[in-house]
Amino acid sequence: MDAVIKKQQGVHYTPPQLAVFLAKQVMDCFLDSLHKDSSFSSPIAILDPACGDGELLASLIQQMRINGVDTQFRVFGFDTDPDAVKRTRSRLKSLGGAGRQDLEVVIEQADFLAQQTSQKFDLVIANPPYVRTQVLGGVESRRLANKFELTGRVDLYYAFAVAISQALKPGGTMGQLTSNRFLSVKSGVAMRGLLSKEYKLCQLFDLGDT
């Protein structure tokens, strides 16, 4: 995918160091919830709705293994870029390794926001695309606003946040990288409302210009 298309589609692949950081936060919150309620069942279902090159999924699986989470994983990823899908499939397949039977991988070339699925997930880790109303265009912005009940200026990652909340199991854990603008701008009220209504916040980091 060339630079122009990446910019138009809001594609920002996650640097490895940041992926490990987010994976650790997701894992810690998930393990903390398990200590309070151990009723989850194996396998653990994991989702990245805009998986890119698979950096977040790979980091989360590796962190879980490093910390002794010994169970089966069903890993799902969606991306519209066919090359990214191929890379992610290959990357996650390599994590299975010789003789390992604990990892099932389903990576699809598809738009997660267009999916109609009854599948629910224990863990979601995501760095969804950032695309503002001006770039999305009026028609697409209105479509997303109507579908996901958003108001004001719509950024694409707002829609992903709503869709993720609908895909999580009760008590599930979500870690998401986003622009920090929603914390203060008027158009971020929908995002702030979603987080306070649908989630019990475990941690929130504002990394600024890090």
Short mmCIF file of C-alpha atoms in Angstrom, two decimals:
data_model
loop_
_atom_site.label_atom_id
_atom_site.label_comp_id
_atom_site.label_asym_id
_atom_site.label_seq_id
_atom_site.Cartn_x
_atom_site.Cartn_y
_atom_site.Cartn_z
CA MET A 1 0.00 0.00 0.00
CA ASP A 2 1.58 3.29 -1.07
CA ALA A 3 1.87 6.39 1.12
CA VAL A 4 -1.01 8.29 -0.53
CA ILE A 5 -3.49 5.45 -0.03
CA LYS A 6 -2.29 4.95 3.55
CA LYS A 7 -2.98 8.61 4.30
CA GLN A 8 -6.41 8.53 2.65
CA GLN A 9 -7.41 5.40 4.57
CA GLY A 10 -5.90 6.52 7.87
CA VAL A 11 -3.49 3.59 8.05
CA HIS A 12 -0.90 3.81 10.84
CA TYR A 13 0.86 0.51 11.52
CA THR A 14 1.81 0.07 15.16
CA PRO A 15 5.53 0.29 16.04
CA PRO A 16 6.74 -2.85 17.87
CA GLN A 17 7.59 -1.05 21.13
CA LEU A 18 4.13 0.53 21.29
CA ALA A 19 2.48 -2.78 20.41
CA VAL A 20 4.24 -4.49 23.32
CA PHE A 21 3.20 -1.66 25.65
CA LEU A 22 -0.46 -1.95 24.70
CA ALA A 23 -0.38 -5.75 24.78
CA LYS A 24 0.94 -5.67 28.35
CA GLN A 25 -1.85 -3.32 29.46
CA VAL A 26 -4.53 -5.49 27.84
CA MET A 27 -3.08 -8.65 29.36
CA ASP A 28 -2.79 -7.14 32.85
CA CYS A 29 -6.41 -5.92 32.81
CA PHE A 30 -7.60 -9.28 31.50
CA LEU A 31 -5.71 -11.26 34.12
CA ASP A 32 -7.01 -8.94 36.84
CA SER A 33 -10.57 -9.61 35.70
CA LEU A 34 -9.87 -13.37 35.73
CA HIS A 35 -8.80 -13.17 39.36
CA LYS A 36 -12.18 -11.62 40.17
CA ASP A 37 -14.24 -13.87 37.89
CA SER A 38 -12.70 -17.07 36.52
CA SER A 39 -15.83 -18.14 34.64
CA PHE A 40 -14.32 -17.65 31.15
CA SER A 41 -13.99 -20.73 29.02
CA SER A 42 -11.16 -21.87 26.77
CA PRO A 43 -10.28 -21.08 24.04
CA ILE A 44 -9.73 -17.35 24.55
CA ALA A 45 -11.14 -15.46 21.55
CA ILE A 46 -8.96 -12.51 20.48
CA LEU A 47 -9.80 -9.86 17.86
CA ASP A 48 -7.95 -7.12 16.02
CA PRO A 49 -10.56 -5.44 13.76
CA ALA A 50 -7.94 -3.62 11.66
CA CYS A 51 -4.95 -5.91 12.01
CA GLY A 52 -2.52 -4.41 9.50
CA ASP A 53 0.69 -6.43 9.61
CA GLY A 54 -0.34 -8.32 12.77
CA GLU A 55 1.98 -6.51 15.19
CA LEU A 56 -0.65 -6.13 17.92
CA LEU A 57 -1.96 -9.69 17.71
CA ALA A 58 1.54 -11.16 17.74
CA SER A 59 2.54 -9.01 20.71
CA LEU A 60 -0.53 -9.97 22.71
CA ILE A 61 -0.10 -13.70 22.11
CA GLN A 62 3.58 -13.51 23.04
CA GLN A 63 2.85 -11.56 26.23
CA MET A 64 0.19 -14.04 27.28
CA ARG A 65 2.60 -16.93 26.79
CA ILE A 66 5.45 -15.15 28.57
CA ASN A 67 3.17 -14.63 31.56
CA GLY A 68 2.09 -18.25 31.73
CA VAL A 69 -1.41 -18.05 30.29
CA ASP A 70 -1.56 -21.70 29.27
CA THR A 71 -4.71 -22.13 27.22
CA GLN A 72 -5.92 -22.23 23.64
CA PHE A 73 -6.30 -19.05 21.60
CA ARG A 74 -8.64 -18.35 18.70
CA VAL A 75 -7.29 -15.28 16.94
CA PHE A 76 -9.35 -13.24 14.51
CA GLY A 77 -8.20 -10.32 12.38
CA PHE A 78 -9.74 -8.17 9.66
CA ASP A 79 -8.08 -5.86 7.15
CA THR A 80 -8.98 -4.53 3.72
CA ASP A 81 -5.40 -4.68 2.43
CA PRO A 82 -4.74 -8.12 0.84
CA ASP A 83 -0.96 -7.84 1.31
CA ALA A 84 -1.37 -7.05 5.00
CA VAL A 85 -3.70 -10.03 5.40
CA LYS A 86 -1.11 -12.35 3.85
CA ARG A 87 1.65 -11.01 6.08
CA THR A 88 -0.46 -11.37 9.21
CA ARG A 89 -1.50 -14.93 8.37
CA SER A 90 2.12 -15.92 7.81
CA ARG A 91 3.31 -14.12 10.93
CA LEU A 92 0.75 -15.67 13.26
CA LYS A 93 1.18 -19.10 11.70
CA SER A 94 4.85 -18.93 12.66
CA LEU A 95 3.81 -18.36 16.30
CA GLY A 96 2.13 -21.76 16.24
CA GLY A 97 5.50 -23.44 15.91
CA ALA A 98 6.26 -27.10 15.60
CA GLY A 99 4.07 -29.25 17.78
CA ARG A 100 1.95 -26.42 19.21
CA GLN A 101 -1.79 -26.99 19.16
CA ASP A 102 -2.91 -23.92 21.13
CA LEU A 103 -3.38 -21.38 18.34
CA GLU A 104 -6.17 -21.13 15.76
CA VAL A 105 -5.88 -18.21 13.35
CA VAL A 106 -8.64 -16.66 11.20
CA ILE A 107 -7.53 -13.57 9.24
CA GLU A 108 -9.99 -12.18 6.70
CA GLN A 109 -9.69 -9.59 3.96
CA ALA A 110 -12.79 -7.61 4.88
CA ASP A 111 -14.05 -4.36 6.37
CA PHE A 112 -14.83 -5.11 10.01
CA LEU A 113 -17.38 -2.28 10.14
CA ALA A 114 -19.38 -3.98 7.38
CA GLN A 115 -19.46 -7.39 9.08
CA GLN A 116 -22.55 -8.92 10.61
CA THR A 117 -21.29 -11.51 13.07
CA SER A 118 -22.57 -13.15 16.21
CA GLN A 119 -19.01 -13.99 17.29
CA LYS A 120 -18.07 -12.45 20.64
CA PHE A 121 -14.54 -11.90 21.91
CA ASP A 122 -12.78 -12.10 25.25
CA LEU A 123 -10.02 -9.73 24.18
CA VAL A 124 -9.85 -6.96 21.59
CA ILE A 125 -6.64 -5.13 20.77
CA ALA A 126 -6.80 -2.45 18.10
CA ASN A 127 -5.19 0.48 16.35
CA PRO A 128 -8.05 1.42 14.02
CA PRO A 129 -7.63 3.91 11.17
CA TYR A 130 -7.99 7.61 11.88
CA VAL A 131 -9.97 9.35 9.14
CA ARG A 132 -11.82 12.60 9.82
CA THR A 133 -15.14 13.75 8.33
CA GLN A 134 -13.39 15.96 5.79
CA VAL A 135 -11.60 12.94 4.31
CA LEU A 136 -14.43 10.45 4.71
CA GLY A 137 -16.82 12.72 2.81
CA GLY A 138 -20.36 13.68 3.72
CA VAL A 139 -22.13 10.56 2.44
CA GLU A 140 -19.86 8.08 4.22
CA SER A 141 -19.82 10.17 7.41
CA ARG A 142 -23.62 10.21 7.54
CA ARG A 143 -23.79 6.47 6.86
CA LEU A 144 -21.42 5.71 9.72
CA ALA A 145 -23.15 8.19 12.01
CA ASN A 146 -26.53 6.55 11.38
CA LYS A 147 -25.25 2.99 11.68
CA PHE A 148 -23.29 3.56 14.89
CA GLU A 149 -25.45 6.33 16.39
CA LEU A 150 -22.72 8.95 16.32
CA THR A 151 -23.26 12.69 16.45
CA GLY A 152 -21.20 15.66 15.33
CA ARG A 153 -18.05 15.30 13.28
CA VAL A 154 -17.25 11.64 12.80
CA ASP A 155 -13.79 10.12 12.86
CA LEU A 156 -13.51 6.56 11.62
CA TYR A 157 -12.03 5.31 14.90
CA TYR A 158 -15.23 6.43 16.70
CA ALA A 159 -17.16 3.92 14.60
CA PHE A 160 -14.61 1.22 15.38
CA ALA A 161 -14.95 1.89 19.10
CA VAL A 162 -18.72 1.36 18.91
CA ALA A 163 -18.38 -1.79 16.80
CA ILE A 164 -15.78 -3.19 19.21
CA SER A 165 -18.08 -2.61 22.19
CA GLN A 166 -20.74 -4.64 20.39
CA ALA A 167 -18.29 -7.47 19.69
CA LEU A 168 -16.94 -7.85 23.23
CA LYS A 169 -18.23 -10.52 25.57
CA PRO A 170 -19.62 -9.24 28.90
CA GLY A 171 -16.58 -8.72 31.09
CA GLY A 172 -14.24 -8.76 28.08
CA THR A 173 -11.16 -6.55 27.79
CA MET A 174 -10.39 -4.00 25.08
CA GLY A 175 -7.20 -2.03 24.46
CA GLN A 176 -7.27 0.59 21.72
CA LEU A 177 -4.78 3.10 20.35
CA THR A 178 -6.41 6.30 19.13
CA SER A 179 -5.71 9.93 18.50
CA ASN A 180 -5.80 11.81 21.81
CA ARG A 181 -7.96 14.56 20.32
CA PHE A 182 -11.22 12.96 21.48
CA LEU A 183 -10.22 13.74 25.08
CA SER A 184 -10.71 17.47 24.61
CA VAL A 185 -12.43 18.43 21.34
CA LYS A 186 -16.18 18.99 21.07
CA SER A 187 -16.57 16.29 18.43
CA GLY A 188 -15.10 13.74 20.86
CA VAL A 189 -18.19 13.82 23.08
CA ALA A 190 -19.59 10.67 21.45
CA MET A 191 -16.35 8.78 22.09
CA ARG A 192 -16.12 9.99 25.68
CA GLY A 193 -19.74 9.05 26.28
CA LEU A 194 -19.20 5.58 24.83
CA LEU A 195 -16.21 4.89 27.05
CA SER A 196 -18.00 6.03 30.21
CA LYS A 197 -21.23 4.18 29.39
CA GLU A 198 -20.07 0.88 27.87
CA TYR A 199 -16.75 0.30 29.61
CA LYS A 200 -15.23 0.14 33.05
CA LEU A 201 -11.99 1.99 32.41
CA CYS A 202 -8.94 0.13 33.62
CA GLN A 203 -6.25 2.53 32.43
CA LEU A 204 -5.99 5.52 30.13
CA PHE A 205 -2.64 6.82 28.86
CA ASP A 206 -2.20 10.10 27.00
CA LEU A 207 1.11 9.66 25.20
CA GLY A 208 1.00 13.13 23.69
CA ASP A 209 3.63 13.45 20.97
CA THR A 210 5.66 10.45 22.18
#
